[in-house]
Coordinates of C-alpha atoms and ligand atoms in Angstrom, one line a residue:
X243 CA -197.3 -192.6 84.7
X244 CA -200.3 -191.0 82.9
X245 CA -201.6 -194.1 81.2
X246 CA -205.4 -194.4 81.6
X247 CA -207.4 -197.6 81.8
X248 CA -209.1 -197.3 78.5
X249 CA -205.8 -197.1 76.7
X250 CA -204.3 -199.9 78.8
X251 CA -207.2 -202.1 77.7
X252 CA -207.1 -201.2 74.0
X253 CA -203.4 -201.9 73.4
X254 CA -201.7 -205.2 73.3
X255 CA -198.7 -204.8 75.5
X256 CA -195.7 -207.1 75.0
X257 CA -193.2 -205.1 77.1
X258 CA -193.2 -202.1 79.3
X259 CA -190.5 -199.8 80.8
X260 CA -191.0 -199.9 84.6
X261 CA -188.6 -197.8 86.7
X262 CA -186.3 -197.7 83.7
X263 CA -186.3 -201.5 83.3
X264 CA -187.7 -203.2 80.3
X265 CA -190.0 -205.9 81.3
X266 CA -191.2 -208.6 78.8
X267 CA -194.7 -209.7 79.2
X268 CA -196.3 -213.0 78.9
X269 CA -199.7 -212.4 77.3
X270 CA -201.3 -214.6 80.0
X271 CA -200.3 -211.9 82.4
X272 CA -201.9 -209.2 80.4
X273 CA -204.7 -208.9 82.8
X274 CA -202.3 -208.6 85.7
X275 CA -200.5 -205.9 83.9
X276 CA -203.6 -203.9 83.4
X277 CA -204.3 -204.1 87.1
X278 CA -200.8 -202.9 87.9
X279 CA -201.1 -200.1 85.4
X280 CA -204.5 -199.1 86.8
X281 CA -203.2 -199.2 90.3
X282 CA -200.1 -197.2 89.4
X283 CA -202.4 -194.6 87.9
X284 CA -204.2 -194.3 91.2
X285 CA -201.0 -194.2 93.3
X286 CA -198.7 -192.1 91.2
X287 CA -201.2 -189.4 91.0
X288 CA -204.0 -187.8 89.2
X289 CA -203.4 -185.7 86.1
X290 CA -202.0 -182.4 87.0
X291 CA -204.7 -179.8 86.4
X292 CA -204.0 -176.5 84.7
X293 CA -203.3 -173.8 87.2
X294 CA -206.6 -172.3 88.3
X295 CA -208.4 -170.4 91.0
X296 CA -210.7 -172.1 93.5
X297 CA -213.0 -170.7 96.2
X298 CA -212.3 -171.9 99.7
X299 CA -213.5 -170.5 103.0
X300 CA -215.1 -167.6 101.1
X301 CA -211.8 -166.6 99.6
X302 CA -209.8 -167.6 96.5
X303 CA -206.8 -169.9 96.3
X304 CA -204.5 -170.3 93.4
X305 CA -204.2 -174.1 92.7
X306 CA -201.0 -175.3 90.9
X307 CA -200.5 -178.9 90.2
X308 CA -203.5 -179.7 92.3
X309 CA -202.2 -178.0 95.4
X310 CA -202.8 -174.5 96.9
X311 CA -200.0 -172.2 95.9
X312 CA -199.0 -168.9 97.5
X313 CA -196.8 -166.7 95.4
X314 CA -193.7 -165.4 97.3
X315 CA -192.8 -163.3 94.4
X316 CA -191.0 -160.3 93.0
X317 CA -191.4 -158.4 89.7
X318 CA -188.5 -157.9 87.3
X319 CA -187.7 -154.6 85.8
X320 CA -189.6 -153.8 82.6
X321 CA -186.8 -154.6 80.3
X322 CA -185.1 -157.5 82.1
X323 CA -186.6 -159.9 79.7
X324 CA -185.5 -157.8 76.7
X325 CA -182.9 -160.3 75.6
X326 CA -181.9 -163.9 76.5
X327 CA -178.3 -163.1 77.4
X328 CA -179.5 -160.5 79.9
X329 CA -182.1 -162.6 81.6
X330 CA -180.1 -165.8 81.9
X331 CA -178.3 -165.1 85.1
X332 CA -181.4 -163.6 86.7
X333 CA -183.2 -166.9 87.5
X334 CA -180.5 -168.2 89.8
X335 CA -180.4 -164.9 91.7
X336 CA -184.2 -165.0 92.1
X337 CA -184.1 -168.6 93.5
X338 CA -181.3 -167.5 95.9
X339 CA -183.6 -164.7 97.1
X340 CA -186.1 -167.4 98.1
X341 CA -188.7 -166.4 95.6
X342 CA -191.0 -169.2 94.5
X343 CA -192.5 -167.1 91.6
X344 CA -191.1 -164.4 89.3
X345 CA -193.3 -161.9 87.6
X346 CA -191.7 -161.2 84.2
X347 CA -192.9 -159.1 81.2
X348 CA -193.2 -160.5 77.7
X349 CA -193.5 -157.7 75.2
X350 CA -195.5 -157.7 72.0
X351 CA -192.7 -156.0 70.1
X352 CA -190.3 -158.9 70.8
X353 CA -192.6 -161.8 70.0
X354 CA -194.0 -160.3 66.8
X355 CA -191.3 -158.0 65.4
X356 CA -192.8 -158.4 61.9
X357 CA -196.5 -158.7 61.5
X358 CA -197.6 -162.3 61.5
X359 CA -194.1 -163.6 62.2
X360 CA -193.7 -164.8 65.7
X361 CA -190.6 -165.5 67.7
X362 CA -191.0 -167.0 71.1
X363 CA -187.3 -167.4 72.0
X364 CA -187.7 -164.9 74.8
X365 CA -190.6 -166.9 76.3
X366 CA -188.7 -170.2 75.9
X367 CA -185.7 -168.8 77.6
X368 CA -187.8 -167.4 80.5
X369 CA -189.6 -170.7 81.0
X370 CA -186.4 -172.8 80.8
X371 CA -184.5 -170.5 83.1
X372 CA -187.3 -170.4 85.7
X373 CA -187.9 -174.1 85.5
X374 CA -184.2 -175.0 86.1
X375 CA -184.4 -173.1 89.3
X376 CA -187.7 -174.5 90.4
X377 CA -189.4 -171.2 90.0
X378 CA -192.9 -170.5 88.8
X379 CA -193.7 -167.6 86.4
X380 CA -196.4 -165.0 86.1
X381 CA -196.0 -163.5 82.7
X382 CA -197.1 -159.9 82.0
X383 CA -198.4 -159.3 78.6
X384 CA -196.9 -155.9 77.6
X385 CA -199.3 -155.6 74.7
X386 CA -201.2 -152.5 73.7
X387 CA -200.4 -150.7 77.0
X388 CA -197.8 -150.4 79.8
X389 CA -198.4 -147.7 82.4
X390 CA -201.0 -146.2 80.2
X391 CA -198.6 -145.6 77.3
X392 CA -198.1 -147.8 74.3
X393 CA -194.4 -148.2 74.5
X394 CA -193.9 -151.9 74.0
X395 CA -196.1 -152.3 70.8
X396 CA -194.2 -153.4 67.7
X397 CA -192.7 -150.8 65.4
X398 CA -195.2 -151.8 62.7
X399 CA -198.0 -150.8 65.0
X400 CA -196.3 -147.7 66.4
X401 CA -195.8 -146.2 63.0
X402 CA -199.2 -146.9 61.4
X403 CA -201.4 -144.5 63.3
X404 CA -204.1 -144.7 60.6
X405 CA -204.6 -148.4 61.1
X406 CA -203.8 -148.2 64.9
X407 CA -205.3 -144.9 66.0
X408 CA -204.1 -143.0 69.1
X409 CA -205.9 -141.2 72.0
X410 CA -206.4 -137.5 71.8
X411 CA -206.4 -135.3 74.9
X412 CA -209.0 -132.6 75.6
X413 CA -207.0 -130.0 73.7
X414 CA -206.8 -132.4 70.7
X415 CA -203.1 -133.2 71.2
X416 CA -202.2 -136.8 70.1
X417 CA -200.9 -139.1 72.9
X418 CA -198.7 -142.1 72.5
X419 CA -201.5 -144.3 73.7
X420 CA -203.4 -146.7 71.4
X421 CA -207.1 -145.9 71.5
X422 CA -209.4 -148.6 72.9
X423 CA -211.6 -147.9 70.0
X424 CA -209.1 -149.0 67.4
X425 CA -210.7 -152.1 65.9
X426 CA -207.4 -153.2 64.2
X427 CA -205.4 -152.7 67.4
X428 CA -207.7 -155.0 69.3
X429 CA -207.6 -157.6 66.5
X430 CA -203.8 -157.5 66.2
X431 CA -203.2 -157.5 70.0
X432 CA -205.6 -160.4 70.5
X433 CA -204.0 -162.4 67.7
X434 CA -200.5 -161.9 69.2
X435 CA -201.7 -162.8 72.7
X436 CA -203.5 -165.9 71.5
X437 CA -200.3 -167.0 69.7
X438 CA -198.4 -166.5 73.0
X439 CA -201.0 -168.5 75.0
X440 CA -200.9 -171.3 72.3
X441 CA -197.1 -171.4 72.6
X442 CA -197.2 -171.5 76.4
X443 CA -199.7 -174.4 76.1
X444 CA -197.3 -176.2 73.8
X445 CA -194.3 -175.9 76.0
X446 CA -195.8 -175.9 79.5
X447 CA -199.1 -177.7 79.7
X448 CA -197.4 -180.6 81.6
X449 CA -195.1 -178.8 84.0
X450 CA -197.1 -175.7 84.7
X451 CA -194.2 -173.4 85.2
X452 CA -196.3 -170.5 84.0
X453 CA -199.1 -170.2 86.6
X454 CA -200.8 -166.9 85.7
X455 CA -201.0 -164.1 83.3
X456 CA -201.2 -160.3 83.8
X457 CA -202.9 -158.9 80.8
X458 CA -201.4 -155.5 79.9
X459 CA -199.9 -153.2 82.6
X460 CA -201.5 -150.3 84.5
X461 CA -203.8 -149.3 81.7
X462 CA -205.7 -146.1 81.3
X463 CA -205.3 -142.7 79.8
X464 CA -202.9 -140.4 81.6
X465 CA -200.1 -138.0 81.3
X466 CA -197.4 -138.2 84.0
X467 CA -197.2 -134.4 84.1
X468 CA -200.8 -134.2 85.1
X469 CA -199.9 -135.3 88.6
X470 CA -197.8 -132.2 89.1
X471 CA -200.1 -129.3 88.8
X472 CA -200.6 -129.3 85.1
X473 CA -204.2 -128.9 83.9
X474 CA -205.9 -132.2 83.7
X475 CA -206.9 -132.8 80.0
X476 CA -206.3 -136.6 80.1
X477 CA -209.4 -137.9 81.9
X478 CA -210.7 -139.6 78.7
X479 CA -210.0 -140.2 75.1
X480 CA -211.3 -137.1 73.1
X481 CA -210.7 -138.5 69.6
X482 CA -213.7 -138.1 67.2
X483 CA -214.7 -141.7 67.6
X484 CA -214.5 -141.5 71.4
X485 CA -216.5 -138.3 71.5
X486 CA -219.2 -139.9 69.4
X487 CA -219.3 -142.9 71.7
X488 CA -219.4 -140.7 74.8
X489 CA -222.3 -138.8 73.4
X490 CA -224.0 -141.9 72.2
X491 CA -226.1 -144.4 74.2
X492 CA -224.6 -146.3 77.1
X493 CA -224.6 -150.0 75.9
X494 CA -227.5 -152.1 77.0
X495 CA -225.1 -154.8 78.1
X496 CA -223.9 -152.4 80.9
X497 CA -227.4 -151.2 81.8
X498 CA -228.6 -154.8 82.2
X499 CA -225.7 -155.5 84.5
X500 CA -226.4 -152.4 86.6
X501 CA -230.0 -153.4 86.8
X502 CA -229.3 -157.0 87.8
X503 CA -226.7 -156.0 90.4
X504 CA -228.2 -152.8 91.7
X505 CA -228.0 -153.7 95.4
X506 CA -224.3 -154.7 95.1
X507 CA -222.9 -151.8 93.1
X508 CA -220.1 -149.6 94.4
X509 CA -221.7 -146.8 96.4
X510 CA -220.3 -144.1 94.1
X511 CA -221.7 -145.8 91.0
X512 CA -225.1 -146.5 92.6
X513 CA -225.2 -142.8 93.6
X514 CA -224.2 -141.4 90.2
X515 CA -226.8 -143.6 88.5
X516 CA -229.5 -143.0 91.2
X517 CA -229.0 -139.2 91.3
X518 CA -229.9 -139.2 87.6
X519 CA -233.0 -141.3 88.0
X520 CA -231.6 -144.9 87.3
X521 CA -232.2 -144.2 83.7
X522 CA -232.2 -147.3 81.4
X523 CA -231.5 -145.3 78.3
X524 CA -229.3 -142.3 77.4
X525 CA -225.8 -141.2 76.9
X526 CA -223.0 -141.4 79.5
X527 CA -223.7 -137.9 81.0
X528 CA -227.5 -138.5 81.0
X529 CA -227.1 -141.7 83.0
X530 CA -224.3 -140.7 85.4
X531 CA -224.2 -136.9 85.3
X532 CA -221.5 -134.6 83.9
X533 CA -218.1 -135.4 85.5
X534 CA -216.7 -132.6 87.7
X535 CA -213.5 -131.9 89.4
X536 CA -213.5 -132.6 93.2
X537 CA -211.0 -130.5 95.1
X538 CA -211.9 -131.2 98.7
X539 CA -209.9 -133.3 101.2
X540 CA -212.0 -136.4 101.2
X541 CA -210.4 -137.6 98.0
X542 CA -210.8 -141.2 98.8
X543 CA -214.6 -141.1 98.7
X544 CA -215.1 -138.5 96.0
X545 CA -214.5 -139.0 92.4
X546 CA -213.4 -136.3 90.0
X547 CA -214.5 -136.7 86.4
X548 CA -216.3 -140.0 87.4
X549 CA -218.4 -140.2 84.2
X550 CA -215.3 -140.0 82.1
X551 CA -213.6 -142.7 84.2
X552 CA -216.7 -145.0 83.9
X553 CA -216.6 -144.5 80.1
X554 CA -212.9 -145.3 79.8
X555 CA -213.3 -148.3 82.1
X556 CA -216.0 -149.7 79.9
X557 CA -213.8 -149.4 76.8
X558 CA -210.6 -150.6 78.3
X559 CA -212.4 -153.6 79.9
X560 CA -214.1 -154.5 76.6
X561 CA -210.8 -154.4 74.8
X562 CA -208.7 -156.2 77.4
X563 CA -211.5 -158.6 78.2
X564 CA -211.6 -159.7 74.5
X565 CA -207.8 -160.1 74.4
X566 CA -207.9 -162.2 77.5
X567 CA -210.9 -164.3 76.2
X568 CA -209.1 -165.1 73.0
X569 CA -206.0 -166.0 74.9
X570 CA -208.0 -168.3 77.3
X571 CA -209.6 -170.0 74.3
X572 CA -206.0 -171.2 73.6
X573 CA -204.9 -171.9 77.1
X574 CA -207.0 -170.9 80.1
X575 CA -204.6 -169.8 82.8
X576 CA -205.9 -167.4 85.4
X577 CA -205.7 -163.8 84.2
X578 CA -205.7 -160.6 86.0
X579 CA -205.3 -156.9 85.4
X580 CA -203.3 -154.5 87.6
X581 CA -204.0 -151.0 88.6
X582 CA -202.0 -147.8 89.3
X583 CA -203.7 -146.5 92.4
X584 CA -205.5 -143.3 93.1
X585 CA -203.3 -141.6 95.6
X586 CA -202.6 -138.3 97.4
X587 CA -200.6 -136.7 94.6
X588 CA -202.7 -138.2 91.8
X589 CA -206.3 -138.0 92.8
X590 CA -208.0 -137.6 89.4
X591 CA -208.4 -140.0 86.5
X592 CA -205.8 -138.7 84.0
X593 CA -203.4 -138.1 86.9
X594 CA -203.7 -141.8 87.5
X595 CA -204.6 -144.0 84.5
X596 CA -208.3 -143.3 83.7
X597 CA -210.2 -146.6 83.1
X598 CA -207.9 -149.0 84.9
X599 CA -209.5 -151.5 87.3
X600 CA -209.9 -149.4 90.4
X601 CA -212.6 -150.2 93.0
X602 CA -215.0 -147.4 91.9
X603 CA -215.1 -149.1 88.4
X604 CA -214.9 -152.8 89.4
X605 CA -218.6 -153.1 88.4
X606 CA -217.9 -151.8 84.9
X607 CA -215.0 -154.2 84.5
X608 CA -217.0 -157.1 85.8
X609 CA -219.8 -156.3 83.3
X610 CA -217.5 -155.9 80.3
X611 CA -214.7 -158.4 81.0
X612 CA -215.8 -161.6 82.6
X613 CA -212.7 -163.3 81.2
X614 CA -210.6 -161.3 83.8
X615 CA -210.4 -163.3 87.0
X616 CA -209.4 -160.5 89.4
X617 CA -207.9 -157.1 89.8
X618 CA -204.6 -156.4 91.5
X619 CA -203.3 -153.2 93.0
X620 CA -199.7 -151.9 92.6
X621 CA -199.1 -150.3 96.0
X622 CA -196.2 -147.8 96.1
X623 CA -197.9 -145.3 98.4
X624 CA -197.5 -147.5 101.5
X625 CA -199.5 -144.9 103.6
X626 CA -202.6 -146.2 101.9
X627 CA -201.6 -149.9 102.0
X628 CA -204.5 -150.8 104.4
X629 CA -207.1 -148.9 102.5
X630 CA -206.1 -150.3 99.2
X631 CA -205.8 -153.9 100.5
X632 CA -209.2 -153.7 102.1
X633 CA -210.8 -152.4 98.8
X634 CA -209.1 -155.1 96.7
X635 CA -209.9 -158.0 99.1
X636 CA -213.6 -157.5 99.3
X637 CA -216.5 -158.4 96.9
X638 CA -214.9 -161.8 96.1
X639 CA -211.7 -160.3 94.7
X640 CA -208.6 -162.0 96.0
X641 CA -205.7 -159.8 96.9
X642 CA -202.5 -160.1 94.9
X643 CA -200.0 -157.3 95.0
X644 CA -197.9 -157.6 91.8
X645 CA -195.9 -154.4 92.6
X646 CA -194.8 -152.7 95.7
X647 CA -191.7 -151.0 97.1
X648 CA -188.6 -153.1 97.5
X649 CA -187.0 -152.4 100.9
X650 CA -187.0 -153.9 104.5
X651 CA -190.4 -152.4 105.4
X652 CA -191.9 -153.9 102.3
X653 CA -190.4 -157.3 103.2
X654 CA -191.9 -157.0 106.7
X655 CA -195.3 -156.2 105.0
X656 CA -195.3 -159.6 103.2
X657 CA -196.2 -161.3 106.5
X658 CA -198.9 -158.7 107.1
X659 CA -200.4 -159.0 103.6
X660 CA -200.6 -162.8 103.7
X661 CA -201.9 -162.9 107.3
X662 CA -204.3 -160.0 107.4
X663 CA -205.6 -159.8 103.8
X664 CA -205.2 -163.5 102.7
X665 CA -203.0 -162.3 99.8
X666 CA -202.4 -165.1 97.3
X667 CA -199.3 -163.3 96.0
X668 CA -196.9 -160.6 97.0
X669 CA -194.2 -159.0 94.9
X670 CA -191.8 -156.1 95.4
X671 CA -190.9 -154.4 92.1
X672 CA -187.5 -154.2 90.5
X673 CA -186.4 -157.3 92.3
X674 CA -183.5 -158.0 90.0
X675 CA -181.8 -154.6 90.7
X676 CA -180.1 -152.8 87.8
X677 CA -183.2 -150.8 86.8
X678 CA -183.8 -147.1 86.6
X679 CA -186.7 -147.1 89.1
X680 CA -187.4 -148.8 92.4
X681 CA -184.2 -150.8 92.4
X682 CA -183.5 -153.2 95.2
X683 CA -180.3 -152.4 97.0
X684 CA -177.8 -155.3 96.4
X685 CA -177.2 -155.5 100.2
X686 CA -180.8 -155.8 101.1
X687 CA -181.3 -159.4 102.3
X688 CA -184.7 -158.6 103.9
X689 CA -186.9 -160.2 101.3
X690 CA -184.9 -163.3 101.3
X691 CA -185.1 -163.4 105.1
X692 CA -188.9 -163.0 105.1
X693 CA -189.5 -165.5 102.3
X694 CA -187.2 -168.0 103.9
X695 CA -189.5 -168.1 107.0
X696 CA -192.7 -168.0 104.9
X697 CA -191.8 -170.7 102.5
X698 CA -191.9 -173.3 105.3
X699 CA -195.3 -172.5 106.5
X700 CA -197.2 -171.9 103.2
X701 CA -199.2 -175.1 103.6
X702 CA -200.5 -173.9 107.0
X703 CA -201.2 -170.4 105.6
X704 CA -203.2 -172.0 102.7
X705 CA -205.2 -174.0 105.3
X706 CA -206.1 -171.0 107.3
X707 CA -206.6 -168.5 104.4
X708 CA -210.1 -167.0 104.6
X709 CA -210.7 -168.0 108.2
X710 CA -210.8 -165.8 111.3
X711 CA -208.0 -167.8 112.8
X712 CA -205.4 -166.1 110.6
X713 CA -204.5 -162.4 110.7
X714 CA -201.6 -160.0 110.5
X715 CA -200.0 -157.1 112.5
X716 CA -197.8 -154.3 111.3
X717 CA -196.0 -151.3 112.9
X718 CA -193.8 -148.5 111.6
X719 CA -193.0 -145.0 112.7
X720 CA -196.6 -143.9 112.2
X721 CA -197.9 -146.8 114.4
X722 CA -196.1 -147.7 117.6
X723 CA -198.3 -150.7 118.4
X724 CA -200.7 -153.0 116.6
X725 CA -202.9 -155.6 118.2
X726 CA -205.7 -158.0 117.7
X727 CA -208.0 -160.0 119.9
X728 CA -208.3 -163.7 119.1
X729 CA -210.5 -165.8 121.5
X730 CA -209.5 -164.9 125.1
X731 CA -206.2 -163.4 124.1
X732 CA -204.9 -160.1 122.8
X733 CA -201.8 -160.3 120.6
X734 CA -199.7 -157.2 120.4
X735 CA -196.8 -156.2 118.2
X736 CA -194.5 -153.3 119.5
X737 CA -191.1 -152.0 118.8
X738 CA -188.7 -153.3 121.3
X739 CA -187.5 -149.9 122.3
X740 CA -186.7 -150.8 125.9
X741 CA -184.2 -153.5 124.9
X742 CA -182.9 -151.3 122.1
X743 CA -182.3 -148.3 124.4
X744 CA -180.4 -150.6 126.8
X745 CA -178.3 -151.7 123.9
X746 CA -179.4 -155.2 124.7
X747 CA -180.1 -156.1 121.1
X748 CA -177.0 -154.6 119.7
X749 CA -179.0 -152.5 117.2
X750 CA -178.1 -149.1 115.9
X751 CA -180.5 -146.7 117.5
X752 CA -179.3 -143.7 115.4
X753 CA -181.8 -144.7 112.7
X754 CA -184.7 -144.7 115.1
X755 CA -186.7 -142.1 113.2
X756 CA -186.2 -143.8 109.9
X757 CA -189.6 -145.1 109.0
X758 CA -188.2 -147.9 106.9
X759 CA -186.0 -149.0 109.7
X760 CA -188.8 -149.3 112.1
X761 CA -191.3 -151.4 110.3
X762 CA -192.1 -154.9 111.5
X763 CA -194.8 -157.3 110.3
X764 CA -196.2 -160.5 111.7
X765 CA -198.6 -163.2 110.5
X766 CA -200.6 -164.8 113.3
X767 CA -202.4 -168.1 113.2
X768 CA -204.5 -169.4 116.1
X769 CA -203.9 -173.2 115.9
X770 CA -206.0 -174.1 118.9
X771 CA -207.7 -172.2 121.7
X772 CA -204.4 -171.7 123.6
X773 CA -201.9 -172.2 120.9
X774 CA -200.5 -169.7 118.3
X775 CA -198.1 -169.9 115.4
X776 CA -196.6 -166.5 114.7
X777 CA -194.1 -165.5 112.0
X778 CA -192.5 -162.2 111.1
X779 CA -190.0 -159.5 112.0
X780 CA -187.4 -157.5 110.0
X781 CA -187.7 -154.4 112.2
X782 CA -186.7 -154.9 115.8
X783 CA -189.9 -156.0 117.5
X784 CA -191.6 -157.9 120.3
X785 CA -194.7 -159.9 120.2
X786 CA -196.8 -160.3 123.3
X787 CA -199.8 -162.4 124.1
X788 CA -201.9 -161.7 127.1
X789 CA -205.5 -162.0 128.4
X790 CA -207.9 -159.8 126.5
X791 CA -210.1 -159.3 129.5
X792 CA -208.4 -156.9 131.9
X793 CA -210.9 -157.6 134.7
X794 CA -210.2 -161.3 134.6
X795 CA -209.0 -162.6 138.1
X796 CA -206.6 -164.9 136.3
X797 CA -203.6 -164.0 134.1
X798 CA -202.2 -165.7 131.0
X799 CA -198.7 -166.9 130.8
X800 CA -196.6 -168.7 128.3
X801 CA -196.7 -172.4 128.8
X802 CA -194.0 -172.6 126.2
X803 CA -192.4 -170.5 123.5
X804 CA -190.6 -172.4 120.9
X805 CA -188.6 -171.0 118.0
X806 CA -189.5 -173.0 114.9
X807 CA -187.0 -173.7 112.2
X808 CA -186.7 -176.1 109.3
X809 CA -183.9 -178.2 108.1
X810 CA -184.4 -179.9 104.7
X811 CA -188.1 -179.5 105.2
X812 CA -188.0 -181.1 108.6
X813 CA -189.5 -178.9 111.4
X814 CA -187.4 -178.4 114.5
X815 CA -188.3 -176.5 117.7
X816 CA -186.0 -174.8 120.2
X817 CA -187.4 -173.9 123.6
X818 CA -187.1 -170.3 124.8
X819 CA -188.6 -169.8 128.2
X820 CA -186.0 -167.7 129.9
X821 CA -184.5 -164.2 129.2
X822 CA -185.7 -164.6 125.6
X823 CA -189.3 -163.8 126.7
X824 CA -188.4 -161.6 129.7
X825 CA -189.6 -158.4 127.8
X826 CA -193.1 -159.8 127.5
X827 CA -192.7 -162.1 124.6
X828 CA -190.3 -163.3 122.0
X829 CA -188.1 -160.7 120.4
X830 CA -187.0 -160.3 116.9
X831 CA -183.8 -158.3 116.2
X832 CA -183.5 -155.8 113.4
X833 CA -183.1 -157.6 110.0
X834 CA -184.3 -160.9 111.3
X835 CA -187.5 -162.9 110.8
X836 CA -188.6 -165.7 113.0
X837 CA -191.3 -168.3 113.5
X838 CA -192.5 -169.1 117.0
X839 CA -195.0 -171.5 118.4
X840 CA -196.5 -170.1 121.6
X841 CA -198.7 -172.0 124.0
X842 CA -200.6 -170.3 126.7
X843 CA -201.8 -171.2 130.2
X844 CA -203.8 -169.4 132.9
X845 CA -202.7 -168.8 136.6
Ligands
DGJ1013 C1 -195.3 -149.2 87.8 C2 -195.3 -150.0 86.5 O1 -196.4 -150.9 86.5 C3 -194.0 -150.8 86.4 O2 -194.0 -151.3 85.1 C4 -192.8 -149.8 86.6 O3 -192.8 -148.9 85.6 C5 -192.9 -149.2 88.0 N1 -194.1 -148.5 88.1 C6 -191.7 -148.3 88.3 O4 -191.9 -147.7 89.5

């Protein structure tokens, strides 16, 4: 009941519906009624706040309907929301997979097929479908850009390149990418996005099925061919307008930001600006030096064509920041931008989208787009998972992974991402299958298995997020063992090769060298000095807790190991103190995930 005191006092109430029963009221009892109404307001809850981000323990939580919410998610294929009939059966499948949130695209071309004429049937269908299954939604605005290109813009935008100008590469070839400097493009994109947000407000401001918005997708100038040895001519927009801006003054707004935040800037930005004398006036090359190609091995810490990337970041951030701002003016859901990562086979801007929100240009994005709440990495190159997660979970940015591989190793990594990096959301891509790229195998139950364990302990995870009491461990064929010291104990995760070799676990050891088969991940929470809650698995693995100090005269043993499970939300424990821990700790067989409570004692 959302009736507030002031309203209760103003109206003369002669009857009310209470628990579906009509109750006639004697006016003498009016005062009594007001007390009851006021009381019910207190007991039946506060008003559900709009989904928002809140700082807690130095990190960020997503709050949905006044409670912390962690997104156990997956992203649909790009075109899965391309029609109502196609998307209808998807929601039930997603709920069966134990997702609590689906990341789903909404394309500009479908909501505004004719200029100024909006059709939100796709949005309504997505919200209804998700709601029916108890799912939350993150909607991706496929507006001006998706993977750098402008493929989801309406036909009336695509075909009017005068009004909606395109990027030119260095050789003056026209690219199918809207230029960030197209004033009309920004106006039209922002108008459509505002209409979308207004519509979401209309249909969802009570229930909050839509909890967040991704604004555009993997933006930046690039050509896919550039990754494969073609000359890089895509590091920035070389249209006439862009050339003029590049050779014109760096905006004061950016210089002010750099000056104010000088001690906190990304080292590469601080160096580029410092090497050129911390100038407060001048064009992009005068302030940051001419961009050069870097061809050495330390590609993570050196930046090819950095000045071009800074320039593009500024213009993308200005554009996307304005689109997000106008959308938030209608309905202020949390909004983020995702990034295609710099990676071994795409080390230069133009080989990955130039100007997207990568760590080396976070400062530029923060200066230009304060309406964007955070930046999110798409991590397909899992070899750089730790590096990327580190970079995206520092300087106040919460980690959310809206896209990653979809396979058993990735499912195991969900435990690790939540535990080690306090991720607020995790989402393998192509979760609904049937796509061209990164399709989930229909027989792969691993994500469902992982999320089925995680869903039960989300309140505990939220409580420990941002504290040193929660972390994660991960192993695969490149890492035999992972361990962490917590208080007096060292917690180790290993492959259970002994038991496997003995055939004790009944697993197929033929696949031993398959990296994906070998991955296992765990989330570890230290509940008390001598008590741990651990959750994880998928690859065959064993989790051991022992004394961290080898010289200690005493040893640590398991006072008890309990497998934890849930039945209709009720927690149950099952004691395992015999053969089940005989290999050094509880074992998880291939394909499984488990939760254990482990209590320690010293002897
Ligand atoms: C990254 C993009 O952001 C997605 O939209 C999709 O195209 C995937 N790549 C496919 O791997």
